[in-house]
Amino acid sequence: MIPAWPVTLADGAVVLRPIKLRDQREWREVNRRNRDWLRPWEATIPPPAPGVPLAQRPTYRQMVRHLRAEANAGRMLPFVVEYEGRLVGQLTVAGITWGSMCSGHVGYWVDRDVAGRGVIPTSVALAVDHCFRTVGLHRIEVCIRPENTPSRRVVEKLGFREEGLRPRYLHIDGAWRDHLVFALTAEEVPEGLLRRWHRTGRGTPR
């Protein structure tokens, strides 16, 4: 079990809380409205080896049960993002590794209707501070397709370092896609990432 999980994190109108089975209707509605906008950046299942059946995408209930099991095993922090009281996206800290590494990576998506308002940068800052200060991680990565300009703006606003290119890193939108790696370590944000985000004058979602 990850320390202080489940947990709800908040900054003004932005709230991160654990994803729940009862979020299904609202989650599906937001995802459906944003289908065309999200498709180019969403993970897909690669073709199987010859003779192996094609894997099926999980149902919402299967997804949530998997995320919760991974959280209970100390490997993941699965949140939904709320803004002004409604569900507007999802943020997951995944691939959590302990031992001599103590790292994880963050993935997120958001409703296009609230994109550009600082919701996701604030959410990422909340999650990173929790990972560094409470969970005990040392390093957080965000891996982004070079073409994904809105997502790159998020990490650039927050001051993540660009570390290089991982060729054909993830299966996205039907093919193996290159990703840029951005990272932060705990020593780089001694004051906290959320405080630094606010200090820049851009950290108030609108």
C-alpha positions as semicolon CSV with decimal commas, in nm:
position;residue;x (nm);y (nm);z (nm)
1;M;0,000;0,000;0,000
2;I;0,126;0,348;-0,091
3;P;0,154;0,586;0,206
4;A;-0,151;0,814;0,245
5;W;-0,362;0,636;-0,015
6;P;-0,643;0,684;-0,093
7;V;-0,606;1,061;-0,070
8;T;-0,777;1,371;-0,208
9;L;-0,562;1,667;-0,314
10;A;-0,698;2,014;-0,387
11;D;-0,597;2,365;-0,486
12;G;-0,886;2,606;-0,525
13;A;-1,131;2,474;-0,784
14;V;-0,900;2,188;-0,888
15;V;-0,939;1,857;-0,706
16;L;-0,764;1,523;-0,752
17;R;-0,942;1,228;-0,596
18;P;-0,932;0,850;-0,642
19;I;-1,126;0,719;-0,942
20;K;-1,442;0,529;-0,843
21;L;-1,680;0,283;-1,004
22;R;-1,963;0,529;-0,959
23;D;-1,779;0,782;-1,182
24;Q;-1,863;0,565;-1,484
25;R;-2,147;0,770;-1,631
26;E;-1,970;1,106;-1,598
27;W;-1,631;0,966;-1,707
28;R;-1,782;0,808;-2,018
29;E;-1,968;1,125;-2,111
30;V;-1,654;1,342;-2,088
31;N;-1,449;1,083;-2,275
32;R;-1,711;1,051;-2,548
33;R;-1,731;1,427;-2,609
34;N;-1,354;1,444;-2,639
35;R;-1,302;1,128;-2,844
36;D;-1,165;1,297;-3,158
37;W;-0,945;1,531;-2,956
38;L;-0,795;1,256;-2,738
39;R;-0,755;0,978;-2,997
40;P;-0,414;1,091;-3,135
41;W;-0,262;1,072;-2,786
42;E;-0,428;0,763;-2,638
43;A;-0,253;0,433;-2,578
44;T;-0,366;0,147;-2,802
45;I;-0,310;-0,229;-2,796
46;P;-0,046;-0,348;-3,046
47;P;-0,124;-0,635;-3,284
48;P;-0,065;-0,975;-3,120
49;A;0,191;-1,233;-3,228
50;P;0,068;-1,487;-3,488
51;G;-0,183;-1,724;-3,336
52;V;-0,242;-1,509;-3,028
53;P;-0,595;-1,367;-2,988
54;L;-0,631;-0,989;-3,011
55;A;-0,653;-0,834;-2,665
56;Q;-0,968;-0,638;-2,594
57;R;-0,978;-0,296;-2,435
58;P;-1,102;-0,324;-2,077
59;T;-1,445;-0,206;-1,976
60;Y;-1,468;0,091;-1,742
61;R;-1,528;-0,139;-1,444
62;Q;-1,232;-0,359;-1,538
63;M;-1,013;-0,048;-1,574
64;V;-1,107;0,088;-1,232
65;R;-1,058;-0,248;-1,061
66;H;-0,715;-0,281;-1,221
67;L;-0,616;0,072;-1,119
68;R;-0,727;0,011;-0,761
69;A;-0,542;-0,320;-0,743
70;E;-0,226;-0,150;-0,870
71;A;-0,269;0,126;-0,611
72;N;-0,310;-0,130;-0,334
73;A;0,010;-0,299;-0,455
74;G;0,200;0,031;-0,433
75;R;0,253;0,071;-0,807
76;M;0,005;0,343;-0,903
77;L;-0,194;0,650;-0,795
78;P;-0,512;0,672;-1,007
79;F;-0,698;1,004;-0,983
80;V;-0,982;1,176;-1,160
81;V;-0,953;1,552;-1,207
82;E;-1,241;1,771;-1,095
83;Y;-1,277;2,139;-1,177
84;E;-1,548;2,353;-1,020
85;G;-1,718;2,039;-0,892
86;R;-1,735;1,835;-1,213
87;L;-1,520;1,558;-1,354
88;V;-1,301;1,695;-1,635
89;G;-1,022;1,442;-1,678
90;Q;-0,790;1,183;-1,538
91;L;-0,437;1,181;-1,397
92;T;-0,242;0,869;-1,308
93;V;0,096;0,827;-1,146
94;A;0,201;0,488;-1,281
95;G;0,508;0,268;-1,305
96;I;0,598;0,342;-0,944
97;T;0,929;0,175;-0,862
98;W;1,079;0,155;-0,515
99;G;1,421;0,042;-0,395
100;S;1,715;0,239;-0,527
101;M;1,505;0,418;-0,791
102;C;1,194;0,556;-0,617
103;S;1,037;0,694;-0,933
104;G;0,712;0,705;-1,126
105;H;0,564;0,861;-1,438
106;V;0,258;1,081;-1,482
107;G;-0,004;1,059;-1,756
108;Y;-0,312;1,276;-1,794
109;W;-0,598;1,388;-2,017
110;V;-0,849;1,669;-1,980
111;D;-1,179;1,787;-2,123
112;R;-1,111;2,022;-2,413
113;D;-1,366;2,266;-2,268
114;V;-1,130;2,349;-1,979
115;A;-0,795;2,311;-2,158
116;G;-0,571;2,615;-2,126
117;R;-0,712;2,724;-1,790
118;G;-0,428;2,586;-1,578
119;V;-0,626;2,283;-1,460
120;I;-0,376;2,018;-1,568
121;P;-0,061;2,207;-1,466
122;T;-0,216;2,253;-1,122
123;S;-0,315;1,885;-1,111
124;V;0,034;1,771;-1,206
125;A;0,187;2,001;-0,945
126;L;-0,045;1,861;-0,677
127;A;0,042;1,505;-0,772
128;V;0,417;1,568;-0,788
129;D;0,422;1,735;-0,447
130;H;0,230;1,443;-0,299
131;C;0,470;1,194;-0,458
132;F;0,780;1,375;-0,331
133;R;0,663;1,487;0,011
134;T;0,429;1,209;0,126
135;V;0,481;0,900;-0,087
136;G;0,860;0,926;-0,082
137;L;0,942;0,918;-0,452
138;H;1,255;1,091;-0,580
139;R;1,191;1,130;-0,954
140;I;0,884;1,188;-1,171
141;E;0,877;1,154;-1,550
142;V;0,626;1,266;-1,811
143;C;0,661;1,111;-2,159
144;I;0,494;1,302;-2,442
145;R;0,470;1,263;-2,818
146;P;0,669;1,545;-2,984
147;E;0,356;1,645;-3,179
148;N;0,146;1,688;-2,864
149;T;0,192;2,063;-2,821
150;P;-0,071;2,118;-2,547
151;S;0,082;1,846;-2,329
152;R;0,432;1,977;-2,386
153;R;0,316;2,321;-2,272
154;V;0,207;2,169;-1,940
155;V;0,553;2,038;-1,850
156;E;0,728;2,345;-1,988
157;K;0,513;2,573;-1,770
158;L;0,601;2,360;-1,466
159;G;0,973;2,359;-1,538
160;F;1,028;1,991;-1,613
161;R;1,364;1,917;-1,778
162;E;1,362;1,771;-2,129
163;E;1,593;1,469;-2,123
164;G;1,574;1,332;-2,476
165;L;1,382;1,114;-2,719
166;R;1,267;0,755;-2,667
167;P;1,213;0,612;-3,016
168;R;0,897;0,404;-3,069
169;Y;0,835;0,414;-2,694
170;L;0,459;0,351;-2,670
171;H;0,183;0,214;-2,892
172;I;-0,036;0,521;-2,949
173;D;-0,319;0,570;-3,197
174;G;-0,240;0,243;-3,377
175;A;0,141;0,260;-3,410
176;W;0,464;0,268;-3,208
177;R;0,534;0,637;-3,143
178;D;0,841;0,834;-3,037
179;H;0,815;1,018;-2,705
180;L;1,008;1,302;-2,546
181;V;1,105;1,248;-2,183
182;F;1,059;1,527;-1,927
183;A;1,160;1,480;-1,563
184;L;1,189;1,638;-1,220
185;T;1,365;1,521;-0,905
186;A;1,275;1,617;-0,552
187;E;1,590;1,829;-0,514
188;E;1,482;2,051;-0,803
189;V;1,166;2,171;-0,627
190;P;1,258;2,213;-0,258
191;E;0,981;2,469;-0,216
192;G;0,724;2,239;-0,377
193;L;0,608;2,239;-0,738
194;L;0,268;2,387;-0,661
195;R;0,423;2,680;-0,476
196;R;0,662;2,740;-0,764
197;W;0,371;2,721;-1,011
198;H;0,181;2,981;-0,810
199;R;0,489;3,198;-0,774
200;T;0,520;3,233;-1,151
201;G;0,183;3,412;-1,151
202;R;0,025;3,152;-1,379
203;G;-0,093;2,908;-1,118
204;T;-0,453;3,015;-1,066
205;P;-0,697;2,816;-1,283
206;R;-0,949;3,038;-1,450
